[in-house]
CSV table of C-alpha atoms in Angstrom, one decimal:
chain,number,residue,atom,x,y,z
A,16,MET,CA,103.8,54.2,53.8
A,17,ALA,CA,107.2,55.6,55.0
A,18,THR,CA,107.1,59.1,56.2
A,19,PRO,CA,110.0,61.3,57.0
A,20,LEU,CA,110.5,62.2,60.7
A,21,ALA,CA,109.4,65.7,61.4
A,22,GLY,CA,112.6,66.5,63.5
A,23,THR,CA,111.1,69.5,65.2
A,24,GLN,CA,108.9,70.2,68.2
A,25,ALA,CA,105.7,72.2,68.3
A,26,PRO,CA,106.2,75.9,69.3
A,27,GLY,CA,106.9,76.3,72.9
A,28,PHE,CA,104.2,78.4,74.3
A,29,TYR,CA,101.2,77.7,76.6
A,30,ARG,CA,98.4,80.1,77.4
A,31,HIS,CA,96.6,80.2,80.9
A,32,LYS,CA,93.6,82.3,81.7
A,33,LEU,CA,93.9,84.2,84.8
A,34,GLY,CA,90.9,86.1,85.7
A,35,ALA,CA,90.6,88.7,82.9
A,36,PHE,CA,94.3,88.4,82.1
A,37,GLU,CA,96.1,85.9,79.9
A,38,VAL,CA,99.4,84.5,80.9
A,39,THR,CA,101.5,82.8,78.3
A,40,VAL,CA,104.5,80.6,79.3
A,41,ILE,CA,107.0,80.7,76.7
A,42,SER,CA,110.0,78.4,76.3
A,43,ASP,CA,113.5,79.9,75.7
A,44,GLY,CA,115.0,76.5,75.4
A,45,LYS,CA,116.9,74.4,77.8
A,46,LEU,CA,120.2,74.2,79.8
A,47,THR,CA,121.9,71.4,81.6
A,48,LEU,CA,123.2,71.5,85.2
A,49,GLU,CA,125.7,69.2,87.0
A,50,ALA,CA,124.6,67.6,90.4
A,51,GLY,CA,127.8,69.1,91.9
A,52,LEU,CA,126.4,72.4,91.6
A,53,PHE,CA,123.9,71.6,94.3
A,54,THR,CA,124.7,71.3,98.0
A,55,GLY,CA,123.7,68.2,100.0
A,56,ASP,CA,125.0,64.7,100.5
A,57,PRO,CA,125.9,63.2,97.2
A,58,ALA,CA,124.2,59.8,98.1
A,59,GLY,CA,120.9,61.6,98.7
A,60,THR,CA,121.4,63.6,95.5
A,61,GLU,CA,121.9,60.4,93.5
A,62,LYS,CA,118.8,58.8,94.9
A,63,LEU,CA,116.6,61.8,94.3
A,64,LEU,CA,117.9,62.0,90.6
A,65,LYS,CA,117.4,58.2,90.2
A,66,ASP,CA,113.9,58.5,91.5
A,67,GLY,CA,113.2,61.4,89.2
A,68,HIS,CA,114.5,59.4,86.2
A,69,VAL,CA,117.3,61.8,85.6
A,70,VAL,CA,119.7,59.6,83.4
A,71,ASP,CA,122.8,61.7,83.7
A,72,LYS,CA,123.6,63.5,86.9
A,73,ASN,CA,126.3,65.7,85.1
A,74,ALA,CA,123.6,66.8,82.6
A,75,ILE,CA,120.4,67.5,84.5
A,76,PRO,CA,117.7,68.8,82.0
A,77,THR,CA,116.9,72.4,83.1
A,78,PRO,CA,114.1,74.2,81.3
A,79,LEU,CA,114.4,78.1,80.7
A,80,ASN,CA,110.9,79.9,80.9
A,81,VAL,CA,109.8,83.5,80.3
A,82,TRP,CA,106.2,84.8,80.6
A,83,LEU,CA,104.0,87.1,78.7
A,84,ILE,CA,101.1,88.9,80.6
A,85,ASN,CA,98.3,90.3,78.6
A,86,THR,CA,96.1,92.5,80.8
A,87,GLY,CA,93.7,93.4,77.8
A,88,ASN,CA,95.4,96.9,77.8
A,89,LYS,CA,99.1,96.2,77.9
A,90,LEU,CA,101.6,93.5,77.3
A,91,PHE,CA,104.2,92.6,79.9
A,92,LEU,CA,107.1,90.3,79.4
A,93,VAL,CA,108.8,88.8,82.5
A,94,ASP,CA,112.5,87.9,81.7
A,95,THR,CA,113.9,87.4,78.3
A,96,GLY,CA,116.0,84.2,78.3
A,97,GLY,CA,119.6,83.8,77.1
A,98,GLY,CA,119.3,85.5,73.9
A,99,ALA,CA,121.9,84.9,71.1
A,100,SER,CA,124.9,85.2,73.3
A,101,PHE,CA,124.6,82.8,76.2
A,102,ALA,CA,124.2,79.1,75.0
A,103,PRO,CA,123.2,77.4,71.7
A,104,THR,CA,120.3,75.5,73.4
A,105,VAL,CA,118.5,78.8,74.4
A,106,GLY,CA,117.5,82.0,72.6
A,107,ARG,CA,114.1,80.6,71.5
A,108,LEU,CA,112.0,83.5,72.7
A,109,PRO,CA,111.7,85.5,69.4
A,110,LYS,CA,110.8,82.3,67.4
A,111,ASN,CA,108.2,81.3,70.0
A,112,LEU,CA,106.8,84.8,70.4
A,113,ALA,CA,106.3,84.9,66.6
A,114,ALA,CA,104.6,81.4,66.8
A,115,ALA,CA,102.3,82.8,69.6
A,116,GLY,CA,101.4,85.8,67.2
A,117,VAL,CA,103.3,88.4,69.2
A,118,ASP,CA,105.3,91.1,67.6
A,119,PRO,CA,108.3,92.2,70.1
A,120,ALA,CA,107.4,95.8,69.2
A,121,ALA,CA,103.9,95.3,70.9
A,122,ILE,CA,105.5,94.6,74.3
A,123,ASP,CA,104.8,97.6,76.6
A,124,ALA,CA,107.2,96.6,79.5
A,125,VAL,CA,109.8,94.0,80.5
A,126,ILE,CA,110.2,93.1,84.1
A,127,LEU,CA,113.5,91.5,85.1
A,128,SER,CA,113.3,88.9,87.9
A,129,HIS,CA,117.2,89.3,88.0
A,130,MET,CA,120.1,89.9,85.7
A,131,HIS,CA,121.7,86.5,85.3
A,132,PRO,CA,122.9,85.5,81.8
A,133,ASP,CA,120.0,83.1,81.3
A,134,HIS,CA,117.4,85.9,81.9
A,135,ILE,CA,118.7,89.1,80.5
A,136,PRO,CA,120.7,88.7,77.2
A,137,GLY,CA,117.3,88.2,75.3
A,138,LEU,CA,116.7,91.9,75.7
A,139,ILE,CA,118.8,92.4,72.6
A,140,ALA,CA,119.1,90.9,69.2
A,141,ALA,CA,122.4,89.4,67.8
A,142,ASP,CA,123.4,92.7,66.3
A,143,GLY,CA,122.8,94.5,69.7
A,144,ARG,CA,119.7,96.4,69.0
A,145,MET,CA,116.7,96.6,71.4
A,146,LEU,CA,114.6,93.6,70.7
A,147,PHE,CA,111.7,95.4,72.3
A,148,PRO,CA,111.9,98.9,71.1
A,149,ASN,CA,108.8,100.2,72.7
A,150,ALA,CA,109.2,98.7,76.2
A,151,THR,CA,110.2,100.1,79.5
A,152,VAL,CA,112.6,97.8,81.4
A,153,HIS,CA,111.9,97.3,85.1
A,154,VAL,CA,114.5,96.0,87.5
A,155,HIS,CA,115.0,96.0,91.2
A,156,GLY,CA,117.4,99.0,92.3
A,157,ASP,CA,119.5,96.7,94.2
A,158,GLU,CA,120.0,94.3,91.3
A,159,TYR,CA,120.9,97.0,88.9
A,160,ALA,CA,123.2,98.6,91.2
A,161,PHE,CA,125.1,95.2,91.9
A,162,TRP,CA,125.7,94.5,88.1
A,163,MET,CA,126.8,98.0,87.2
A,164,SER,CA,129.3,98.1,90.1
A,165,ASP,CA,132.9,98.0,89.0
A,166,GLU,CA,133.8,97.2,92.7
A,167,MET,CA,131.6,94.1,92.7
A,168,ARG,CA,132.9,93.0,89.2
A,169,GLY,CA,136.5,93.3,90.5
A,170,LYS,CA,135.7,91.2,93.5
A,171,THR,CA,134.2,88.5,91.4
A,172,PRO,CA,136.3,85.5,90.2
A,173,GLU,CA,137.7,86.2,86.8
A,174,GLN,CA,135.7,83.4,85.1
A,175,PHE,CA,132.4,85.0,86.3
A,176,ARG,CA,133.1,88.5,85.3
A,177,VAL,CA,131.5,87.8,81.9
A,178,PHE,CA,128.2,87.7,83.7
A,179,PHE,CA,128.7,91.3,84.5
A,180,ASP,CA,129.7,92.1,81.0
A,181,MET,CA,126.6,90.3,79.6
A,182,ALA,CA,124.3,92.0,82.0
A,183,ARG,CA,125.7,95.5,81.2
A,184,ASN,CA,125.7,94.9,77.3
A,185,SER,CA,122.2,93.5,77.4
A,186,ILE,CA,120.5,96.6,79.3
A,187,LYS,CA,122.8,99.3,77.9
A,188,PRO,CA,120.7,100.1,74.8
A,189,TYR,CA,117.5,100.7,77.0
A,190,THR,CA,119.5,102.7,79.5
A,191,ASP,CA,121.0,104.9,76.8
A,192,ALA,CA,117.3,105.5,75.6
A,193,GLY,CA,116.1,106.3,79.1
A,194,LYS,CA,113.9,103.1,79.0
A,195,VAL,CA,115.0,101.6,82.4
A,196,GLN,CA,113.2,102.2,85.6
A,197,MET,CA,114.1,100.9,89.1
A,198,CYS,CA,111.4,99.0,91.1
A,199,LYS,CA,111.3,97.8,94.6
A,200,ASP,CA,109.2,95.5,96.8
A,201,GLY,CA,105.6,96.3,96.4
A,202,THR,CA,106.0,98.2,93.1
A,203,GLN,CA,102.8,98.0,91.2
A,204,PHE,CA,103.5,97.7,87.5
A,205,ALA,CA,99.9,97.8,86.6
A,206,PRO,CA,96.7,97.0,88.5
A,207,GLY,CA,97.1,93.3,89.6
A,208,ILE,CA,100.9,93.1,88.7
A,209,THR,CA,103.0,93.5,91.7
A,210,ALA,CA,106.8,93.1,92.5
A,211,ALA,CA,107.8,90.9,95.5
A,212,ALA,CA,111.5,91.3,96.2
A,213,LEU,CA,113.2,88.1,97.4
A,214,PRO,CA,116.8,88.5,97.5
A,215,GLY,CA,119.4,85.8,98.2
A,216,HIS,CA,119.7,84.3,94.6
A,217,THR,CA,120.9,87.6,93.6
A,218,PRO,CA,120.8,90.9,95.6
A,219,GLY,CA,117.6,92.2,93.9
A,220,HIS,CA,116.0,89.0,92.9
A,221,THR,CA,112.3,89.8,92.5
A,222,MET,CA,109.1,87.7,92.1
A,223,VAL,CA,106.0,89.0,90.3
A,224,ARG,CA,102.5,88.3,91.9
A,225,ILE,CA,99.6,88.6,89.3
A,226,SER,CA,96.1,88.9,90.6
A,227,SER,CA,92.9,89.2,88.5
A,228,GLY,CA,89.2,88.3,89.0
A,229,GLY,CA,90.1,86.4,92.2
A,230,ASP,CA,92.7,84.3,90.6
A,231,ASP,CA,96.4,84.5,91.6
A,232,LEU,CA,99.6,83.4,90.2
A,233,LEU,CA,103.2,83.8,91.6
A,234,ILE,CA,106.1,84.0,89.1
A,235,PHE,CA,108.8,83.0,91.6
A,236,GLY,CA,111.8,83.3,89.3
A,237,ASP,CA,114.8,81.3,90.3
A,238,ILE,CA,113.6,80.0,93.8
A,239,VAL,CA,114.0,76.4,92.4
A,240,HIS,CA,116.7,75.5,89.8
A,241,CYS,CA,116.0,71.7,89.8
A,242,ALA,CA,112.6,70.5,90.6
A,243,THR,CA,113.7,66.9,91.3
A,244,LEU,CA,116.1,67.9,94.0
A,245,GLN,CA,114.8,71.2,95.5
A,246,PHE,CA,111.2,70.4,96.1
A,247,ALA,CA,111.9,67.2,97.9
A,248,ASP,CA,114.9,68.8,99.9
A,249,PRO,CA,114.5,72.6,99.8
A,250,GLU,CA,117.9,72.8,102.0
A,251,ARG,CA,119.8,72.2,98.8
A,252,SER,CA,121.3,75.5,97.5
A,253,VAL,CA,122.8,75.9,94.1
A,254,ALA,CA,126.2,77.4,93.3
A,255,PHE,CA,124.7,80.4,91.6
A,256,ASP,CA,123.1,81.8,94.8
A,257,ALA,CA,124.9,85.0,95.8
A,258,ASP,CA,123.8,84.6,99.4
A,259,PRO,CA,123.2,81.0,99.9
A,260,PRO,CA,121.8,81.2,103.5
A,261,LEU,CA,119.4,83.9,102.6
A,262,ALA,CA,118.5,82.1,99.4
A,263,LEU,CA,117.9,78.9,101.3
A,264,SER,CA,115.7,80.7,103.9
A,265,ASN,CA,113.6,82.5,101.3
A,266,ARG,CA,113.2,79.3,99.2
A,267,LYS,CA,111.7,77.6,102.2
A,268,LYS,CA,109.6,80.6,103.0
A,269,VAL,CA,108.2,80.8,99.4
A,270,LEU,CA,107.4,77.0,99.3
A,271,ASP,CA,105.7,77.2,102.5
A,272,MET,CA,103.5,80.0,101.4
A,273,VAL,CA,102.5,78.6,98.1
A,274,ALA,CA,101.7,75.2,99.8
A,275,THR,CA,99.8,76.7,102.7
A,276,ASP,CA,97.9,79.3,100.6
A,277,ARG,CA,97.4,76.5,97.7
A,278,LEU,CA,98.8,79.3,95.4
A,279,LEU,CA,99.5,78.6,91.8
A,280,PHE,CA,103.1,79.4,90.8
A,281,THR,CA,105.5,79.1,88.0
A,282,GLY,CA,109.3,79.4,87.8
A,283,GLY,CA,112.1,79.9,85.5
A,284,HIS,CA,113.5,76.4,85.5
A,285,LEU,CA,110.3,74.2,86.1
A,286,PRO,CA,109.3,71.6,83.6
A,287,PHE,CA,107.4,73.3,80.8
A,288,PRO,CA,104.6,74.6,80.9
A,289,ALA,CA,105.9,75.3,84.3
A,290,LEU,CA,102.6,75.9,86.2
A,291,GLY,CA,101.7,74.1,89.3
A,292,HIS,CA,101.2,73.8,93.1
A,293,ALA,CA,103.3,72.5,96.0
A,294,THR,CA,102.1,69.8,98.5
A,295,ARG,CA,104.0,69.0,101.6
A,296,THR,CA,105.4,65.5,101.9
A,297,ALA,CA,105.9,63.3,105.0
A,298,SER,CA,109.6,63.7,104.8
A,299,GLY,CA,109.4,67.4,105.4
A,300,GLY,CA,109.9,68.5,101.8
A,301,TYR,CA,107.4,69.2,98.9
A,302,ALA,CA,106.1,67.6,95.8
A,303,PHE,CA,105.5,69.6,92.6
A,304,VAL,CA,102.0,69.0,91.3
A,305,PRO,CA,101.9,70.2,87.7
A,306,LEU,CA,98.7,72.0,86.6
A,307,PHE,CA,96.6,70.0,84.2
A,308,ALA,CA,97.5,71.4,80.8
A,309,ASP,CA,94.3,72.3,78.9
A,310,TYR,CA,94.6,72.3,75.1
A,311,SER,CA,90.9,72.5,74.5
């Protein structure tokens, strides 16, 4: 019997039990990146992309993930995606939160890894109101100072000044309501949820370490933008890095740590559901080993 095509995917969320906590990875949609945004020899880039079955080097599929942490007492959201203002292929967070049975008003705190326009505009709805009216927003003090600085905005090429405007507009309702708090390296948002500052990609780029019942998970934010390129060759920086040498050094540091410690991690642009481990390869790089997705 002929059956109409469904035409839509299942809701984009995946729950992972971590000790006494529940971590839900939520898809905010996807972006595409051009290979030219990454450093490194073009021939090597083309080979890695071909081996990774990337069809178009000028439209590399790039997931956008955010995370919900349920401690049993409080709900934390890490990053908020691109919202309604960044790109038509993102902004899926409200829909996927609803599918996961979560009311935005129930979220107690939002932790921002950084304030790039694919991570912060989801703080607000299309009409500019706070999407998470009961949440306190936590952001590294250096990160907030950078994006609020008129001096830094003036030094930025004109085509990128919109990034400053989007960051400011997104966080303003929370600032006006007294709901923004600065964090730093080592800030404990709740028992078992700790900030780990790792600048380079942006001045205050911050990871989140989650520990419960002997289980650990590192949300490493934007350490990796393209799994196909940057695990195999961590020396490849992306054009969005504010301090490329520092970002490169810290990327290698984090990948070495998660591989050595066999630490489970997740990232903003890893293939959904974006949970996995890293294994060293003979070439000196790493392989991303996705965690088995258990739907039982």
